PDB file of C-alpha atoms in Angstrom:
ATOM      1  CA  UNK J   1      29.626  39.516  18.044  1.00 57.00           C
ATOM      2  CA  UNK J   2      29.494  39.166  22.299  1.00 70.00           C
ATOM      3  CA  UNK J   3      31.803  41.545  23.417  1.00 82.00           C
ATOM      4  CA  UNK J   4      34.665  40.394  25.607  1.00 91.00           C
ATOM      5  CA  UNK J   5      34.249  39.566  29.521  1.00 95.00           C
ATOM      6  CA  UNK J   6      35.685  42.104  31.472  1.00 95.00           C
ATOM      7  CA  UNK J   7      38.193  40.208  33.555  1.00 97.00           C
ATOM      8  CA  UNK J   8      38.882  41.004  37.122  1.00 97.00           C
ATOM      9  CA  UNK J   9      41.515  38.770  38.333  1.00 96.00           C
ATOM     10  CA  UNK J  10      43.483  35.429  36.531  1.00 96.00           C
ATOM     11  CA  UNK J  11      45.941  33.773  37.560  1.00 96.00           C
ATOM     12  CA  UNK J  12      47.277  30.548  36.784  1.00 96.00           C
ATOM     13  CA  UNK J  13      44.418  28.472  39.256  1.00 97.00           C
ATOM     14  CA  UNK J  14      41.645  30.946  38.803  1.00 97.00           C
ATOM     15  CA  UNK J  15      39.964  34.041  36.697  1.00 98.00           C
ATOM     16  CA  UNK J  16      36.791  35.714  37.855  1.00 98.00           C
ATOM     17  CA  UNK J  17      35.084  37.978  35.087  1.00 97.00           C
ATOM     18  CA  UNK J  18      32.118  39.716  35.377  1.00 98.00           C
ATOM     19  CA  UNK J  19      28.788  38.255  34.380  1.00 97.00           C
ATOM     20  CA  UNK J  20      26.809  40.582  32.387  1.00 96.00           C
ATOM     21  CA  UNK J  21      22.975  40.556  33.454  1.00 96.00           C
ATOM     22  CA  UNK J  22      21.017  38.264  31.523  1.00 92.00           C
ATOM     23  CA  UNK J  23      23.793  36.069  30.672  1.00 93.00           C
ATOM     24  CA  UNK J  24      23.120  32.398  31.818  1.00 92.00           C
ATOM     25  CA  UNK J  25      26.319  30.353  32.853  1.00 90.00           C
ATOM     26  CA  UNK J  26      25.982  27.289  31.366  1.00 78.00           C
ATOM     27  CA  UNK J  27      23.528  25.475  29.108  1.00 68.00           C
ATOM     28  CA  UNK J  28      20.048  23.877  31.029  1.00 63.00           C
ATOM     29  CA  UNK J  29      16.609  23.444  30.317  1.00 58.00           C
ATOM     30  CA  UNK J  30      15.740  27.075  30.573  1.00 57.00           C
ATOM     31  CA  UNK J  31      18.246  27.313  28.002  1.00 56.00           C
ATOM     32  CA  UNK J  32      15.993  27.055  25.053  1.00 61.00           C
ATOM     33  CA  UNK J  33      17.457  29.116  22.497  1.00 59.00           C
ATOM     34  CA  UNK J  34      20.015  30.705  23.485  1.00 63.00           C
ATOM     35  CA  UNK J  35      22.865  30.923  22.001  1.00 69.00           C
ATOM     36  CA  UNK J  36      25.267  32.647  24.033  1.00 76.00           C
ATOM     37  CA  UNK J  37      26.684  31.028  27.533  1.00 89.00           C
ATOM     38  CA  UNK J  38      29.197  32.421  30.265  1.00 94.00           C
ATOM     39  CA  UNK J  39      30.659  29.309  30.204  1.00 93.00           C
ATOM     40  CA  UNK J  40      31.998  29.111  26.619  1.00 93.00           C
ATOM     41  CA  UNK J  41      31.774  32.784  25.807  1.00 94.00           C
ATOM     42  CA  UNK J  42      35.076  32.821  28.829  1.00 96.00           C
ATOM     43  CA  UNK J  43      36.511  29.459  27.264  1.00 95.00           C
ATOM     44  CA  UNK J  44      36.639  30.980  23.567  1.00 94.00           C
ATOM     45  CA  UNK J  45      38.522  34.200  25.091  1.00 96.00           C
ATOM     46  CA  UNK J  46      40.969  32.467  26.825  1.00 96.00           C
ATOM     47  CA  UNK J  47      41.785  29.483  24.862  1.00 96.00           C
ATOM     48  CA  UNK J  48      41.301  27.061  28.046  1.00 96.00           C
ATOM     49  CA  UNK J  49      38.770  25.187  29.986  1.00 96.00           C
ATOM     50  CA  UNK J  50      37.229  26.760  32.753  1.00 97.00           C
ATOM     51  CA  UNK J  51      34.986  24.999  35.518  1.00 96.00           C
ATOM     52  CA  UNK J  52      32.308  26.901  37.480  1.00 95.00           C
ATOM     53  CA  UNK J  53      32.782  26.419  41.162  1.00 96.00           C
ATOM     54  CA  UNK J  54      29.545  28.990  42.222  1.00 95.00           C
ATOM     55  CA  UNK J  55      26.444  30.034  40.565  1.00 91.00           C
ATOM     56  CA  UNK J  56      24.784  33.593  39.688  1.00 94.00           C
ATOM     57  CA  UNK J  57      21.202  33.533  39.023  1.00 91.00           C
ATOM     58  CA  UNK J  58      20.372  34.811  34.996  1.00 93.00           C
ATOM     59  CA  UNK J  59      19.478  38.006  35.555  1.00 95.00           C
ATOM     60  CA  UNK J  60      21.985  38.802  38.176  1.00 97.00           C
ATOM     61  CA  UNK J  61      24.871  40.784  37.055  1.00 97.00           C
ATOM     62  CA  UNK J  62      28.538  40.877  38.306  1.00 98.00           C
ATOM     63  CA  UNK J  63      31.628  38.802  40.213  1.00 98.00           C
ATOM     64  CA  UNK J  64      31.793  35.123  38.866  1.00 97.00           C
ATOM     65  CA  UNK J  65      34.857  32.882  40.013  1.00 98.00           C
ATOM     66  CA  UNK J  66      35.822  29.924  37.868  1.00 98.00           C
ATOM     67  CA  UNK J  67      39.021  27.284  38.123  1.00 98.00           C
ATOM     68  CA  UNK J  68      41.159  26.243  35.772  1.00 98.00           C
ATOM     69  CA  UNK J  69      41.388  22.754  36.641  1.00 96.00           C
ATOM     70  CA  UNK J  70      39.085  20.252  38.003  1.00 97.00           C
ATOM     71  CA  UNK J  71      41.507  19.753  41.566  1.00 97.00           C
ATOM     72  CA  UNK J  72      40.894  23.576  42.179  1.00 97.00           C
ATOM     73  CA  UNK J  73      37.620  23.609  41.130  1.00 97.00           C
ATOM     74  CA  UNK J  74      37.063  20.535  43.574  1.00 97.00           C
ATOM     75  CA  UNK J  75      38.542  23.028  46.738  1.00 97.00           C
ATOM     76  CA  UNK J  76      37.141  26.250  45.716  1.00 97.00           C
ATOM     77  CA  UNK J  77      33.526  24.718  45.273  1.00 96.00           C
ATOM     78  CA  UNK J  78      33.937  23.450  48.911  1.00 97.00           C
ATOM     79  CA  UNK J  79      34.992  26.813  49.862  1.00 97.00           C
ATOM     80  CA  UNK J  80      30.966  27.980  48.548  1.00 96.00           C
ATOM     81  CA  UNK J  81      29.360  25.380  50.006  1.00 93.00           C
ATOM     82  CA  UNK J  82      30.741  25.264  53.600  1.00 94.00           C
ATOM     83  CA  UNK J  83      30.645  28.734  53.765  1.00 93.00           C
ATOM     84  CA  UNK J  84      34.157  29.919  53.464  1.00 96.00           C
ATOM     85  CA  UNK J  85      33.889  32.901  51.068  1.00 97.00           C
ATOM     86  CA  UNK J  86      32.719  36.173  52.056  1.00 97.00           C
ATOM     87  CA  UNK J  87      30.161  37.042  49.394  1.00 98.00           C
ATOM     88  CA  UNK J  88      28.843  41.074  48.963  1.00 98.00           C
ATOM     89  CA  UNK J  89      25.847  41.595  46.964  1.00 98.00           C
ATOM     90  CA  UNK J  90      23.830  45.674  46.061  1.00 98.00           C
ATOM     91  CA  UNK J  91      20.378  45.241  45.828  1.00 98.00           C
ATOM     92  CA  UNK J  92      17.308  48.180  45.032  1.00 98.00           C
ATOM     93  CA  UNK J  93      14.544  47.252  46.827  1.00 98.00           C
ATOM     94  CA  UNK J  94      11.091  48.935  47.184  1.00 97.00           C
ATOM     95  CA  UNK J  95      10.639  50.632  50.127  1.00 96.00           C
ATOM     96  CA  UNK J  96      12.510  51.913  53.216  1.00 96.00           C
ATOM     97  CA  UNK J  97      14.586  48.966  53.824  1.00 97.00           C
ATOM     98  CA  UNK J  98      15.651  47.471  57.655  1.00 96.00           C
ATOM     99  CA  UNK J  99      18.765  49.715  58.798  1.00 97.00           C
ATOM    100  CA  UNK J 100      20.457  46.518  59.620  1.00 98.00           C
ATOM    101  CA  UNK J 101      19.249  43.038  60.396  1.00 97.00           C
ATOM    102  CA  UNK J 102      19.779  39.038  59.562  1.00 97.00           C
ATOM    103  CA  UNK J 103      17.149  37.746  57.781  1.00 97.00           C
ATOM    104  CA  UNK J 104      16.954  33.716  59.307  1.00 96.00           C
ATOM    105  CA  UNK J 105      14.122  32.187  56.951  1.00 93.00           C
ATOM    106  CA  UNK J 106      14.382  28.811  55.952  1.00 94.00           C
ATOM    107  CA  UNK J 107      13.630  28.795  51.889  1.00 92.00           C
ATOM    108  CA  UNK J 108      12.113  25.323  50.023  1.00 86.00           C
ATOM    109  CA  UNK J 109      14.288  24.218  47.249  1.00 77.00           C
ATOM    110  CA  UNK J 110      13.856  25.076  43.983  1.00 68.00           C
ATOM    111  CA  UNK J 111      14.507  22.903  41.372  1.00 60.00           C
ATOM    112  CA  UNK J 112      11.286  22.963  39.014  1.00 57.00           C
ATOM    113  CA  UNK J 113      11.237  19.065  38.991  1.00 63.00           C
ATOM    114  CA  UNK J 114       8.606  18.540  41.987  1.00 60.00           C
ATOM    115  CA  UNK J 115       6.110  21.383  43.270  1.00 65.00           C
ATOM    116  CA  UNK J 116       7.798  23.735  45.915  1.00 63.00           C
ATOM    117  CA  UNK J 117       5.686  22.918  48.814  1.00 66.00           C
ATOM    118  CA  UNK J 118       7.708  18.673  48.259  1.00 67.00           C
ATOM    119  CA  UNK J 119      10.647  20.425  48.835  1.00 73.00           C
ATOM    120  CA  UNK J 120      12.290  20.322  51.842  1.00 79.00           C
ATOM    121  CA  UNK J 121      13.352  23.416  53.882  1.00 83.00           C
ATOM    122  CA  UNK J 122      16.530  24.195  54.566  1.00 88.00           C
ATOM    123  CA  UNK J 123      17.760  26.767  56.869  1.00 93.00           C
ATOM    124  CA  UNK J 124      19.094  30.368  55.309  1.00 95.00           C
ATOM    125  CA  UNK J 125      20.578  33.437  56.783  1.00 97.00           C
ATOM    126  CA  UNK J 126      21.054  36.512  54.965  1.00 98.00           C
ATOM    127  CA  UNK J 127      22.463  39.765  56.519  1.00 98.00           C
ATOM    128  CA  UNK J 128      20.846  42.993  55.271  1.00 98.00           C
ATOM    129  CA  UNK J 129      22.060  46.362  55.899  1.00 98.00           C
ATOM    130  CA  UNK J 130      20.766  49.912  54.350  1.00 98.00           C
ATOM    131  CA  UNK J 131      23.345  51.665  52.859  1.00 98.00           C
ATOM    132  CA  UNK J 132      20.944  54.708  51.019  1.00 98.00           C
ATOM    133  CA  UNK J 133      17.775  55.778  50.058  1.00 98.00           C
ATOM    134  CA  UNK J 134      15.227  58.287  48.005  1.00 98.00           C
ATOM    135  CA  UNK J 135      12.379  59.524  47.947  1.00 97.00           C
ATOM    136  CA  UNK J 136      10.464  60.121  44.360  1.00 97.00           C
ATOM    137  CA  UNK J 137       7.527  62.807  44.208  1.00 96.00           C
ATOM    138  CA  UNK J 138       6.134  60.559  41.577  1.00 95.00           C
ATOM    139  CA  UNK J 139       2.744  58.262  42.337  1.00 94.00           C
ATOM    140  CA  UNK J 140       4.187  54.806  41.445  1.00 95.00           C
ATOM    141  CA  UNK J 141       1.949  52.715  43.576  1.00 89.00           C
ATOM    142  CA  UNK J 142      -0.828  54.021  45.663  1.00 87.00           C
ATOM    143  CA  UNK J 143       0.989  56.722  47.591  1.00 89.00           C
ATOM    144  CA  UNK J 144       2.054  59.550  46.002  1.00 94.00           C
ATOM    145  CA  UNK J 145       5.439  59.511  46.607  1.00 95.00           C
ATOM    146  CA  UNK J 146       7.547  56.338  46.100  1.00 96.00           C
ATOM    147  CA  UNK J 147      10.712  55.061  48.370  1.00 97.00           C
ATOM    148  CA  UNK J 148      13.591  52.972  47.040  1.00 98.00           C
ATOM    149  CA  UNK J 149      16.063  51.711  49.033  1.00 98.00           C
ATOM    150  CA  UNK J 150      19.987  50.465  48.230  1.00 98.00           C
ATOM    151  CA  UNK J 151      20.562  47.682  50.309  1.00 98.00           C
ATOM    152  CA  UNK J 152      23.779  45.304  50.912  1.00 98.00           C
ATOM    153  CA  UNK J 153      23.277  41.908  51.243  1.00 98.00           C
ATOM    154  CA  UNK J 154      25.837  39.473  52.845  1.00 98.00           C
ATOM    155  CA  UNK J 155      23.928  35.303  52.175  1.00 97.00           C
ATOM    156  CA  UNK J 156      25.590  33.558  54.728  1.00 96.00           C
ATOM    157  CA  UNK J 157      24.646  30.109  53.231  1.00 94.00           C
ATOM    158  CA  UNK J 158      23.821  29.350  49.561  1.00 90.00           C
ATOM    159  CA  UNK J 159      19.867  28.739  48.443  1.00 90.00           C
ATOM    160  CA  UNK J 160      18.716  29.158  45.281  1.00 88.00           C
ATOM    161  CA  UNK J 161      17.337  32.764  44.934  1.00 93.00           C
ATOM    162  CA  UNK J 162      18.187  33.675  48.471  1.00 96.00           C
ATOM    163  CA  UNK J 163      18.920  37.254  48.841  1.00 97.00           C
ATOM    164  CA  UNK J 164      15.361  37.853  46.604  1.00 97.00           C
ATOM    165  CA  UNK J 165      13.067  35.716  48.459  1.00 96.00           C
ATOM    166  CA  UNK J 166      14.529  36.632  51.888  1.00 97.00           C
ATOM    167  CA  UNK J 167      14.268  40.581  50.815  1.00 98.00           C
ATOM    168  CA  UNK J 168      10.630  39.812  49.528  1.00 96.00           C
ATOM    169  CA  UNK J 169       9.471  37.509  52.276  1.00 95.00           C
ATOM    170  CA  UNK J 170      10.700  40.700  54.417  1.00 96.00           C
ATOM    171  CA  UNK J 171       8.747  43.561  52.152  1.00 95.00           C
ATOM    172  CA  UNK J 172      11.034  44.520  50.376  1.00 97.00           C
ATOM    173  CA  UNK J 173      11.730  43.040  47.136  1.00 97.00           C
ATOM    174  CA  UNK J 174      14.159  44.037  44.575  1.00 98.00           C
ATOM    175  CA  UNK J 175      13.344  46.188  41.642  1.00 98.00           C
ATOM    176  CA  UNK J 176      13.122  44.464  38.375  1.00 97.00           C
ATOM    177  CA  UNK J 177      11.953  40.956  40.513  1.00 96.00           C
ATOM    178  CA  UNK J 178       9.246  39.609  37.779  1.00 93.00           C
ATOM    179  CA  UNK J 179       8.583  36.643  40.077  1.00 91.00           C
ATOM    180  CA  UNK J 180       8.954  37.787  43.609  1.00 91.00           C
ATOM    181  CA  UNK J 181       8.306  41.698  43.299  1.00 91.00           C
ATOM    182  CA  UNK J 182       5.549  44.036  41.788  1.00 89.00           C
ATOM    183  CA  UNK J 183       4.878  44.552  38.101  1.00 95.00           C
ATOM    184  CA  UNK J 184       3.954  48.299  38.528  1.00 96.00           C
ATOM    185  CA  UNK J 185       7.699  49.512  40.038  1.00 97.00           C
ATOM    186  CA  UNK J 186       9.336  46.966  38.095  1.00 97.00           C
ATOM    187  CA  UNK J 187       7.693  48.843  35.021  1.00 97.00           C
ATOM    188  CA  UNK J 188       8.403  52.426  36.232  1.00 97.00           C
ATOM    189  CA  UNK J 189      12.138  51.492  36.487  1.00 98.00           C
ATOM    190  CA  UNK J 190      12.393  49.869  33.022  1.00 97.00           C
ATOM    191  CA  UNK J 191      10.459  52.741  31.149  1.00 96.00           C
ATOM    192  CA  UNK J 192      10.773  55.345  33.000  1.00 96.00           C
ATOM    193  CA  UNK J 193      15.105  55.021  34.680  1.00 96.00           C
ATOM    194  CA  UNK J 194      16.162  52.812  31.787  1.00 96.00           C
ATOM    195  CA  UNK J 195      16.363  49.841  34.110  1.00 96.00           C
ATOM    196  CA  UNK J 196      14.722  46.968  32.414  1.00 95.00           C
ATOM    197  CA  UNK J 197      16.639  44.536  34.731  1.00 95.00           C
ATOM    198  CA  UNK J 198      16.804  43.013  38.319  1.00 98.00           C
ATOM    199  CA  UNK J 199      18.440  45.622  40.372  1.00 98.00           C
ATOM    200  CA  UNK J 200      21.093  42.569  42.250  1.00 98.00           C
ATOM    201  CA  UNK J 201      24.787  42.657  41.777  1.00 98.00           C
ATOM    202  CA  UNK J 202      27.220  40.794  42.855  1.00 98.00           C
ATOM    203  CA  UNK J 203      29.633  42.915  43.916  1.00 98.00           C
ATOM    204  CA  UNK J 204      32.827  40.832  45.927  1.00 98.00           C
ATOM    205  CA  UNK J 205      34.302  37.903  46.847  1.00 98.00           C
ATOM    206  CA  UNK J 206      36.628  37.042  49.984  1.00 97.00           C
ATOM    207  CA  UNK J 207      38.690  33.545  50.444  1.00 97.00           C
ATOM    208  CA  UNK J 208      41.530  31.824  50.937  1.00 97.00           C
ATOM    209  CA  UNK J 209      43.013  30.818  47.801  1.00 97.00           C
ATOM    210  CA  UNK J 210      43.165  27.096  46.926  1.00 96.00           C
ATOM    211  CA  UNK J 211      46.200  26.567  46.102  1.00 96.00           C
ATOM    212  CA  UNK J 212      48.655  29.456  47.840  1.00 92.00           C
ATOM    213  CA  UNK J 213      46.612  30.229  50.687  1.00 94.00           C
ATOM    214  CA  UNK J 214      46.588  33.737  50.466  1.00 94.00           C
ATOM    215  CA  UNK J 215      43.650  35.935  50.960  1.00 95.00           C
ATOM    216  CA  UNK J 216      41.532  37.069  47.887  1.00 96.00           C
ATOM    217  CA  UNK J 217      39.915  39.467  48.152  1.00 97.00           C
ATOM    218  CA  UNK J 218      38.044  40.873  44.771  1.00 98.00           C
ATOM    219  CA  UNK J 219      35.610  43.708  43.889  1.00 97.00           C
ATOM    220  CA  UNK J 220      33.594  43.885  40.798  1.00 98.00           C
ATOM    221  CA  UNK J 221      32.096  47.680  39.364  1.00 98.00           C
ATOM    222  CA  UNK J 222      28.572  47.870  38.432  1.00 98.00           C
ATOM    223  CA  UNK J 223      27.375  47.826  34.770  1.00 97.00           C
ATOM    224  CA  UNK J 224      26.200  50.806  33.272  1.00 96.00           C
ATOM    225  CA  UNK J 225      22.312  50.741  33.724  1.00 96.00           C
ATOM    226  CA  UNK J 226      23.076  50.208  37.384  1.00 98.00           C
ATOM    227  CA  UNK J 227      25.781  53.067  37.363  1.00 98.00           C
ATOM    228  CA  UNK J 228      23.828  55.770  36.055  1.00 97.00           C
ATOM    229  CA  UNK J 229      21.020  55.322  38.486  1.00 98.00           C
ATOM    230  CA  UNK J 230      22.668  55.044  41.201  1.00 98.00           C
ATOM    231  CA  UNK J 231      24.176  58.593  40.126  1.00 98.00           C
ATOM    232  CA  UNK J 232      20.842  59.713  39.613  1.00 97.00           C
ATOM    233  CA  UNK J 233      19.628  59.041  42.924  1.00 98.00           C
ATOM    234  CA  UNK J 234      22.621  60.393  44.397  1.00 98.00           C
ATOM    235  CA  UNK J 235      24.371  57.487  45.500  1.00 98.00           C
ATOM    236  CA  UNK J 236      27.515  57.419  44.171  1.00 98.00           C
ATOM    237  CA  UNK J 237      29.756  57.188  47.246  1.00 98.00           C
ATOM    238  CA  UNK J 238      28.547  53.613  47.527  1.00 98.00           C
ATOM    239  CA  UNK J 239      29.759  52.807  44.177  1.00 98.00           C
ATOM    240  CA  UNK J 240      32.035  50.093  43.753  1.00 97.00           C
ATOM    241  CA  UNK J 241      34.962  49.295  41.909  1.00 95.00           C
ATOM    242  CA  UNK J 242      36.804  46.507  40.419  1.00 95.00           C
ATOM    243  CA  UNK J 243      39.517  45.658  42.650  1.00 89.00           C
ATOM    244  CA  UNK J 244      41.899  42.768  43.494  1.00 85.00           C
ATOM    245  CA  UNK J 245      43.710  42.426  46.482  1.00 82.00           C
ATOM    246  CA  UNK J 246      45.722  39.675  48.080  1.00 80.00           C
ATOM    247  CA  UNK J 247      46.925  39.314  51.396  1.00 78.00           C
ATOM    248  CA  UNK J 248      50.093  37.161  52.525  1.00 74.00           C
ATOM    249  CA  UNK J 249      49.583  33.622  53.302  1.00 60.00           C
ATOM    250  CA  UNK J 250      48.356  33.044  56.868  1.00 50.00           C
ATOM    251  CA  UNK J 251      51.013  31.374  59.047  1.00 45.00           C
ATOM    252  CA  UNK J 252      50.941  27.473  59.873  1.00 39.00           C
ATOM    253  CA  UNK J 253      48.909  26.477  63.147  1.00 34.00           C
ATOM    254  CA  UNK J 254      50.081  23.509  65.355  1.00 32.00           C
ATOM    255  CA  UNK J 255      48.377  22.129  67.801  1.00 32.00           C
ATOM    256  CA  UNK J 256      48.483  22.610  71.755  1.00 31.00           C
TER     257      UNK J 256
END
């Protein structure tokens, strides 16, 4: 039996849960199978329809936003794709990660119907900033001491697998990567720190809502393999939390 969805915020427009890692949203060609989908696993708990407006990638974890009607999905979806939500990712990368920067790359499309290098590429931005790190006095690599850092990531437009290939194409990619990071710390994390997962979570979400205007703004708690590292490595004052908060509606502008 799935267990239920933790839900962070619903309302009578929206609901945002969070996605557990591993959990694909909808049904697709990688979906060979599967059984189990975000999509209908929400739909059976709540009795209703609901219509994705974003995406996560699989094996991301955390805050997912969905409508309850096509209208609102129809404004909300803009919302993503013209850049009008504030998105907050956690990421543990290899390495000693930038203290702050904006990664400007422009990324191919992905789509697995024509070879990458058809593709055209589109411009990205992704701000990076390092919240934490450790050192382990374990030989991981070839050095024998290994450095992990605990990055935030803010995309600032939408490609596929963004905040990975920018943090890769950069040095650092994230832990638990299998196609853009290393098989030997990606190994060391799953059998050794009980982290048999990519270390990315989606952690908030900031917009105007579609319908009242008001500002959203929602926070989504890490799952537990993510939790108890980051205690282990002594970074629990940059734990988050699930949190919902709305601000009043903006007053009306007129023109000059």
């Amino acid at each position: 039996m799935i267990e239920a969805l933790p839900i962070l915020h619903h309302d009578d427009h929206l609901i945002a849960v969070h996605k557990p890692a591993g959990m694909l949203v909808h049904r697709s060609a990688l979906a060979r199978g599967e059984r189990h989908f975000l999509l209908q696993t929400l739909r059976d708990q709540i009795g209703q329809r609901v219509y994705p407006v974003h995406r996560l990638d699989r094996p991301t974890s955390g805050l997912m936003v969905f409508a309850l009607d096509p209208e609102v999905a129809g404004r909300l979806a803009d919302a993503f794709a013209t850049q009008r939500v504030a998105k907050r990712y956690l990421a543990v990368v290899r390495g000693q990660g930038p203290e702050a920067e904006r990664l400007d790359y422009a990324l191919r499309d992905e789509d697995g119907r024509r070879p990458k290098a058809e593709m055209p590429a589109r411009e990205a931005r992704t701000e990076v900033r390092r919240l934490d790190s450790v050192e382990l006095p374990v030989r991981v690599d070839r050095y024998p001491s290994a450095r992990y850092s605990l990055m935030e990531a803010r995309p600032l437009t939408g490609r596929r697998h963004q905040i990975r290939r920018h943090l890769s194409r950069r040095g650092y990619p994230i832990i638990g990567d299998a196609k853009h990071g290393k098989g030997v710390h990606n190994r060391f994390f799953a059998e050794q720190l009980d982290c048999p997962r990519l270390l990315l979570a989606a952690v908030g979400l900031d917009f105007e809502h579609p319908v009242d205007g008001r500002r959203l703004t929602l926070g989504c708690a890490l799952d537990a393999p993510m939790t108890a590292l980051f205690h282990r490595f002594g970074w629990s004052a940059h734990l988050p939390d699930n949190r919902r908060g709305i601000s009043p509606s903006a007053p009306a502008t007129t023109s000059p």
